[in-house]
Coordinates of C-alpha atoms in Angstrom, one line a residue:
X130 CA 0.0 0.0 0.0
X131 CA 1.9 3.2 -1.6
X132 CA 0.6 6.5 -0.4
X133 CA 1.8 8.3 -3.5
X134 CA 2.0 12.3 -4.4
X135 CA -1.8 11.5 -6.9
X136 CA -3.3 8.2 -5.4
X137 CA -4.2 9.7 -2.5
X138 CA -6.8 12.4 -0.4
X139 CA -5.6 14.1 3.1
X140 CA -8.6 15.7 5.1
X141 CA -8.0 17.6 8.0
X142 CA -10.9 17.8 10.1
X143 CA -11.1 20.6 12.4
X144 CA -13.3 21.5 15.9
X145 CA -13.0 24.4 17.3
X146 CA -16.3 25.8 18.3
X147 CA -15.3 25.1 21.6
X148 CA -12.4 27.2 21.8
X149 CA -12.9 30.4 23.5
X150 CA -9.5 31.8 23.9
X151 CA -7.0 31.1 20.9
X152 CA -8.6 29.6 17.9
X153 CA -5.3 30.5 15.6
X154 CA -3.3 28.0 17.3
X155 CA -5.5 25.6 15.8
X156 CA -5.6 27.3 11.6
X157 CA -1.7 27.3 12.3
X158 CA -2.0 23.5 12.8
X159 CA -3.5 23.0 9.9
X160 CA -1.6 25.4 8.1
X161 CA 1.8 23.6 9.0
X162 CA -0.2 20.1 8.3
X163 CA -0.7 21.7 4.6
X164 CA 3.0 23.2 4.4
X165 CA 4.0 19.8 4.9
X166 CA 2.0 18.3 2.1
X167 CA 2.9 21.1 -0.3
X168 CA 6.6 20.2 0.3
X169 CA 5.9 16.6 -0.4
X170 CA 4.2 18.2 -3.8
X171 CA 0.3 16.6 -3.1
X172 CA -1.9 18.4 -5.5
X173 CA -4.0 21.1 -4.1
X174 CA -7.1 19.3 -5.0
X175 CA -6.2 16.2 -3.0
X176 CA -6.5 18.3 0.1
X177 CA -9.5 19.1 1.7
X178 CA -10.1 21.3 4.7
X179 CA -13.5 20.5 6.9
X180 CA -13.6 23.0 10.8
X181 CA -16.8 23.1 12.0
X182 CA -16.5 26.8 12.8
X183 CA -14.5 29.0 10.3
X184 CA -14.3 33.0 10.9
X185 CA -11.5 34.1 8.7
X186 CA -7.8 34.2 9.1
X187 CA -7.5 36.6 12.8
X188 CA -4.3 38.6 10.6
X189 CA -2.2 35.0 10.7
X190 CA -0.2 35.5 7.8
X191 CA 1.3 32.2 7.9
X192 CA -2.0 31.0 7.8
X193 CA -3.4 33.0 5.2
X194 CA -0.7 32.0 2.7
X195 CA -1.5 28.4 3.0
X196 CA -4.9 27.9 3.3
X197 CA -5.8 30.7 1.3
X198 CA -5.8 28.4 -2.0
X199 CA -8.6 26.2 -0.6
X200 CA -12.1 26.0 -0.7
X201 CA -12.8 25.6 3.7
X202 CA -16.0 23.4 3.9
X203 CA -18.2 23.1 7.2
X204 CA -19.0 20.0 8.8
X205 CA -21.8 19.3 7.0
X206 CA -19.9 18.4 3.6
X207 CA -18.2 15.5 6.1
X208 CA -19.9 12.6 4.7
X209 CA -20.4 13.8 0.9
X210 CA -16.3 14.0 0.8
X211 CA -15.8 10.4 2.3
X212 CA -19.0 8.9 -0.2
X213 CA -17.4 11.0 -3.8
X214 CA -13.7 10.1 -2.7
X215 CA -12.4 8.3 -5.8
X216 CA -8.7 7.9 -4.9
X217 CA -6.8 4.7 -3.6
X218 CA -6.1 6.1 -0.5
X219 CA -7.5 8.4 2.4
X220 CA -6.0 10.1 5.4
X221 CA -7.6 12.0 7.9
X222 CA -6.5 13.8 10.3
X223 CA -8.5 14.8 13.6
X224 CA -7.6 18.2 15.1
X225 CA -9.2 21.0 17.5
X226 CA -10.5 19.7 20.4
X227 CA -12.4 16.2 21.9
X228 CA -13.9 14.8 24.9
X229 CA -15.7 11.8 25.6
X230 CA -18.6 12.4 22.8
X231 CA -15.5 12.1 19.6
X232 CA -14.5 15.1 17.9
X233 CA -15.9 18.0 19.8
X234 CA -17.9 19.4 16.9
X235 CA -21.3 20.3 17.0
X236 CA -23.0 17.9 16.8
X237 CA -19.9 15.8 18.1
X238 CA -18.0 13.2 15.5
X239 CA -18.6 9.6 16.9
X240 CA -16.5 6.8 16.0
X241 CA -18.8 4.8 14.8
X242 CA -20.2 7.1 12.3
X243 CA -17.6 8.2 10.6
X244 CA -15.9 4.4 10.4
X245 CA -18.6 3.0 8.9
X246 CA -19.3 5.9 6.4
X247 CA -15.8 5.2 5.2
X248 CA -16.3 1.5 5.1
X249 CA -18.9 2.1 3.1
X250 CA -16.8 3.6 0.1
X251 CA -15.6 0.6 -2.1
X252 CA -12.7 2.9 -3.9
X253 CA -10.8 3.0 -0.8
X254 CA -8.0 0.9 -0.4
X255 CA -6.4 1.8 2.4
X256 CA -7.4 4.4 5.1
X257 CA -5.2 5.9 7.9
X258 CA -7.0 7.8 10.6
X259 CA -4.8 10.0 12.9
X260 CA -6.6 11.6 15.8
X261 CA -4.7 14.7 18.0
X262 CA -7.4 16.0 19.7
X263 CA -7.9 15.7 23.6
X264 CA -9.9 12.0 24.5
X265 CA -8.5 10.1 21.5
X266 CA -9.1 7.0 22.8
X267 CA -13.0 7.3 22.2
X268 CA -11.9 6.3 18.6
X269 CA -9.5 3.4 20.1
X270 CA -11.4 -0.4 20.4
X271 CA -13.2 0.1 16.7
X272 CA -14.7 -2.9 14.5
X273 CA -12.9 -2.6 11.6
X274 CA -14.0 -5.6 10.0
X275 CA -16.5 -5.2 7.0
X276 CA -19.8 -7.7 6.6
X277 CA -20.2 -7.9 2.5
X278 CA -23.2 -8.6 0.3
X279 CA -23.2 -11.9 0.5
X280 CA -22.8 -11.9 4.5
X281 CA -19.2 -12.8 4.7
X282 CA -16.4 -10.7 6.8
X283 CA -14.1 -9.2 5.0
X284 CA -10.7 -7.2 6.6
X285 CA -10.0 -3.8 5.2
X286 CA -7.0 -1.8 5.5
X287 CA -7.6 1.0 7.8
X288 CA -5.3 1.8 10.2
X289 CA -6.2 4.5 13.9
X290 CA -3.5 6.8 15.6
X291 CA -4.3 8.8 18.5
X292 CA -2.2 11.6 20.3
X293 CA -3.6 10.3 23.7
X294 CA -5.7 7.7 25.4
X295 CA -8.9 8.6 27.9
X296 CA -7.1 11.8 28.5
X297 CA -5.6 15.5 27.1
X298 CA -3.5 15.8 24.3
X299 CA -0.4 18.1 24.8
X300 CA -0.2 21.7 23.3
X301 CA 3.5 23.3 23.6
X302 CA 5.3 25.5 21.8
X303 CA 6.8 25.7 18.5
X304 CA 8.7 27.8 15.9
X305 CA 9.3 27.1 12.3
X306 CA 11.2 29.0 9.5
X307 CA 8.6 28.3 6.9
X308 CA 10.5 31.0 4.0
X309 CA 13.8 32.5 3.7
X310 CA 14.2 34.6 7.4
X311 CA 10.7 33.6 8.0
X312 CA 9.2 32.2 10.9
X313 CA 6.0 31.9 13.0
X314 CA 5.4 30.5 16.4
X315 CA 2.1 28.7 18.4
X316 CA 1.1 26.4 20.9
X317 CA 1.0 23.4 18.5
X318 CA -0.9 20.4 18.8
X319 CA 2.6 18.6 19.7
X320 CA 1.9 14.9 18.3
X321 CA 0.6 16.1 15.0
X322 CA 3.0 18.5 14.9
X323 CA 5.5 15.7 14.8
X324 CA 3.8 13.4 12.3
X325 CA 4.2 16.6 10.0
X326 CA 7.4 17.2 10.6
X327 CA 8.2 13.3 10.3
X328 CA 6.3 13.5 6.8
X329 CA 9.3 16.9 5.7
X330 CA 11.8 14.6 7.4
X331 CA 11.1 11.1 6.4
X332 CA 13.8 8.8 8.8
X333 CA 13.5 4.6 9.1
X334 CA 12.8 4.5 12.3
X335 CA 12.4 0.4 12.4
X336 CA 15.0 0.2 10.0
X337 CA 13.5 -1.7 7.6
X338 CA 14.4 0.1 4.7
X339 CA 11.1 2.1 3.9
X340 CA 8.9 4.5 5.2
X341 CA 5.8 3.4 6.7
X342 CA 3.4 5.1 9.2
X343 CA 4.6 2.9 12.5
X344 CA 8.0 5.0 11.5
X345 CA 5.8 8.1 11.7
X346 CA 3.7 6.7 14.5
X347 CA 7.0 5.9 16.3
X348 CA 8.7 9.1 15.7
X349 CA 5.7 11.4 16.0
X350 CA 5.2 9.6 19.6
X351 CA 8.6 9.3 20.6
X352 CA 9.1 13.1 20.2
X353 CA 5.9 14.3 22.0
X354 CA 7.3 12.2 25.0
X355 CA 10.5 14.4 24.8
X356 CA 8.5 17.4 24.2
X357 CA 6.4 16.6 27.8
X358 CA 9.7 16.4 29.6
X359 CA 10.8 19.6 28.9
X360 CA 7.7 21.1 29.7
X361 CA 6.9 19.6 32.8
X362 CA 10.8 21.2 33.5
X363 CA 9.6 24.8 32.5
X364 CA 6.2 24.0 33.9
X365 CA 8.1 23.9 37.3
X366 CA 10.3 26.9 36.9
X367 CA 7.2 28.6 36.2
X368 CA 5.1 27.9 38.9
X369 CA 8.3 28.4 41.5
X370 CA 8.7 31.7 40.0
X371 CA 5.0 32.9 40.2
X372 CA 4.3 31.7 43.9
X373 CA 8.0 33.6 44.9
X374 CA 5.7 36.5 43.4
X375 CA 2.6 35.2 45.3
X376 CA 4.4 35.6 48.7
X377 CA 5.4 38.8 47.7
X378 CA 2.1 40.4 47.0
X379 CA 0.4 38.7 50.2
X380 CA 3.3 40.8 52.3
X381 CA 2.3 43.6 50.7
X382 CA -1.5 43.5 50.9
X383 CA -0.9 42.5 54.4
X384 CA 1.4 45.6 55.1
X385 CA -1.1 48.1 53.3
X386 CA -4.3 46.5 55.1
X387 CA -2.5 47.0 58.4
X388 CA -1.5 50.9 57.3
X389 CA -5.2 51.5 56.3
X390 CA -6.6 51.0 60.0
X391 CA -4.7 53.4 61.3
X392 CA -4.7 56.2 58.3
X393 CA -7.3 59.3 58.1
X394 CA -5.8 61.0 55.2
X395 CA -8.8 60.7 52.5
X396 CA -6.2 61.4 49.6
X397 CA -3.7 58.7 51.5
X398 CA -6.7 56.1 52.0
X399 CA -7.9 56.4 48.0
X400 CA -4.1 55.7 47.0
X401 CA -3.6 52.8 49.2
X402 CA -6.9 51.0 48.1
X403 CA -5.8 51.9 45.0
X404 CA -3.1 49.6 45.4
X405 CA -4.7 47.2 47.2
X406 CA -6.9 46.8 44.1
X407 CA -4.1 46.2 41.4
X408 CA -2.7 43.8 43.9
X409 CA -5.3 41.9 44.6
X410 CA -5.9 41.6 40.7
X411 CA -2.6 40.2 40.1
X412 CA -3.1 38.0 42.8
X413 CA -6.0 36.4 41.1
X414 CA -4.2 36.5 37.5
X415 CA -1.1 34.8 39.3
X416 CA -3.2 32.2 41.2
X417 CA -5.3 31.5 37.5
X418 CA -1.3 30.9 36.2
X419 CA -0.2 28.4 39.1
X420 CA -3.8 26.6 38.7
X421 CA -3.5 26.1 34.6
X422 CA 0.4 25.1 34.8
X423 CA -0.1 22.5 38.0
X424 CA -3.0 21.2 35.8
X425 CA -0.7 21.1 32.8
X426 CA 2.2 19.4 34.9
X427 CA -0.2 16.2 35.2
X428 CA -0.9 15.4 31.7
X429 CA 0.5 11.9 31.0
X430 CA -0.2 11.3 26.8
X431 CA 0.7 8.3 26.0
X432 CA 0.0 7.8 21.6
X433 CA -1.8 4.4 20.6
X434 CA -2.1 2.8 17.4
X435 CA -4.7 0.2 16.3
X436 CA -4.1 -2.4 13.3
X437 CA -0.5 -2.4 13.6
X438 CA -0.2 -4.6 10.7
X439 CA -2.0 -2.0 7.9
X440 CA 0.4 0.4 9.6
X441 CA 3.7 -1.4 9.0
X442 CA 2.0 -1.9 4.9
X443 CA 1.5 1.8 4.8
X444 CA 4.3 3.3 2.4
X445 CA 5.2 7.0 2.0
X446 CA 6.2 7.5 -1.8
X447 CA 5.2 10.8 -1.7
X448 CA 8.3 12.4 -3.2
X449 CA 8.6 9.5 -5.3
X450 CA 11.8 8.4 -3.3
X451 CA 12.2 5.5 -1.0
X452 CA 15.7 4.7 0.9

């Protein structure tokens, strides 16, 4: 099974209707997703783009420049892409965010639905599934077996990767030099950030002299778990550093409350509530810090793959150079 530059369709698929703070990170991991298939020359039209809640560009010009070329669909186009596929291949990958429901769309992508609809499309020879959102594993413990006309089971070759089990997926930071002295830098979704860069950077991982996607799975997953370390190490320092701060502005809110009881200046009082105020707001911003990075310290992602087998079939020929 040869994914090739022509025999085969890449889909991201995209939830972010959820997100309520920084929906660029997510465009930007499409956009590197799409940089990556560009370098591997994949025709435009074998890309399609699906997110489930699409406002423009937010002044990303990295993002612009890539996904400006394409035609963004909403999630309702989902299942007429998977039934008028006509190429060998298909390759979708899951992005935004997820909890136990699937893909955190509205209405949520089940993994039920979306395996059979595939199933269903008798061009498809081989299908990979890679899944980065948070709760993955709601897509892990699939039938993948197919009953035919005449009643009889039939295998097919479709292959799942997830970012994460039951749990979150990891977002950290990255910076990439996508043109000559220019770069651009988000909180990536760290595992498919990897498979990406795995898919620029083809290496043998297993050393059997090709690349297959347990080389990217293994890659992808072994670099996410390096990525974790080092964040759980800045995660630390961080949170050291803010409560250092934290003791600070106690003692100071103490010392001011104490110097209020005994002041009668009016001008004196306003200025030390004053202060009192702005403290007391950067106590609350600093505390909102320590809660989200001690959160963020316990995330454990550990990448799973199902159908091993399909995954050590699945060739990359997409430069139309093996080792």
């Amino acid at each position: 099974m040869n994914l090739k530059n022509t025999n085969t369709k890449w889909l991201f698929l995209c939830a972010i209707a959820h997100e309520k703070k920084n929906k660029s990170r997510h465009l930007k991991d499409i956009s590197f997703g799409v940089f990556a298939l560009l370098k591997n020359k994949i025709p435009v039209k074998n890309i399609e783009i699906i997110i489930d809640e699409f406002e423009g560009y937010e002044d990303e010009i990295f993002v612009q420049q890539m996904l400006c070329q394409f035609d963004i669909k909403g999630i309702d186009k989902l299942d007429s892409i998977i039934k008028e596929c006509q190429n060998e291949n298909f390759v979708v990958i899951f992005l935004g965010h997820g909890n136990e429901n699937g893909l955190g769309t509205i209405p949520p992508i089940k993994s039920y639905q979306i395996i059979e609809n595939l199933k269903s499309n008798n061009s498809l020879k081989c299908i990979a599934l890679i899944f980065g959102q948070c709760y993955a594993g709601v897509f892990n413990y699939v039938d993948l077996q197919k009953i035919s006309d005449l009643g009889e089971i039939e295998n097919i070759n479709i292959c799942l990767m997830g970012a994460s089990h039951l749990n979150s997926s990891l977002s950290g930071g990255i910076s990439i030099e996508y043109a000559n002295g220019v770069t651009t830098s988000w909180s990536a979704n760290v595992f498919i950030y990897y498979f990406f860069d795995w898919l620029i950077f083809p290496s043998d991982v297993d050393g059997d002299q090709k690349y297959t996607l347990i080389d990217a799975f293994k890659y992808a997953g072994s670099k996410t778990s390096q990525k974790l370390i080092l964040m759980k190490k800045e995660l630390f320092s961080i949170v050291s550093q803010a409560q250092l701060e934290l003791f600070k502005i106690k003692n100071e809110l103490v010392a001011l409350n104490k110097d209020l009881e005994n002041e009668f200046d009016r001008e004196i009082i306003l200025e030390k509530e004053q202060s009192i105020f702005s403290l007391e707001t950067q106590e609350e911003s600093i505390n909102e810090i320590i809660d989200l990075h001690i959160e963020l310290s316990y995330i454990n992602q550990d990448p799973w793959i199902l159908n091993t087998g399909i995954a050590r079939k699945i060739m990359f020929n997409l430069k139309n150079t093996l080792i």
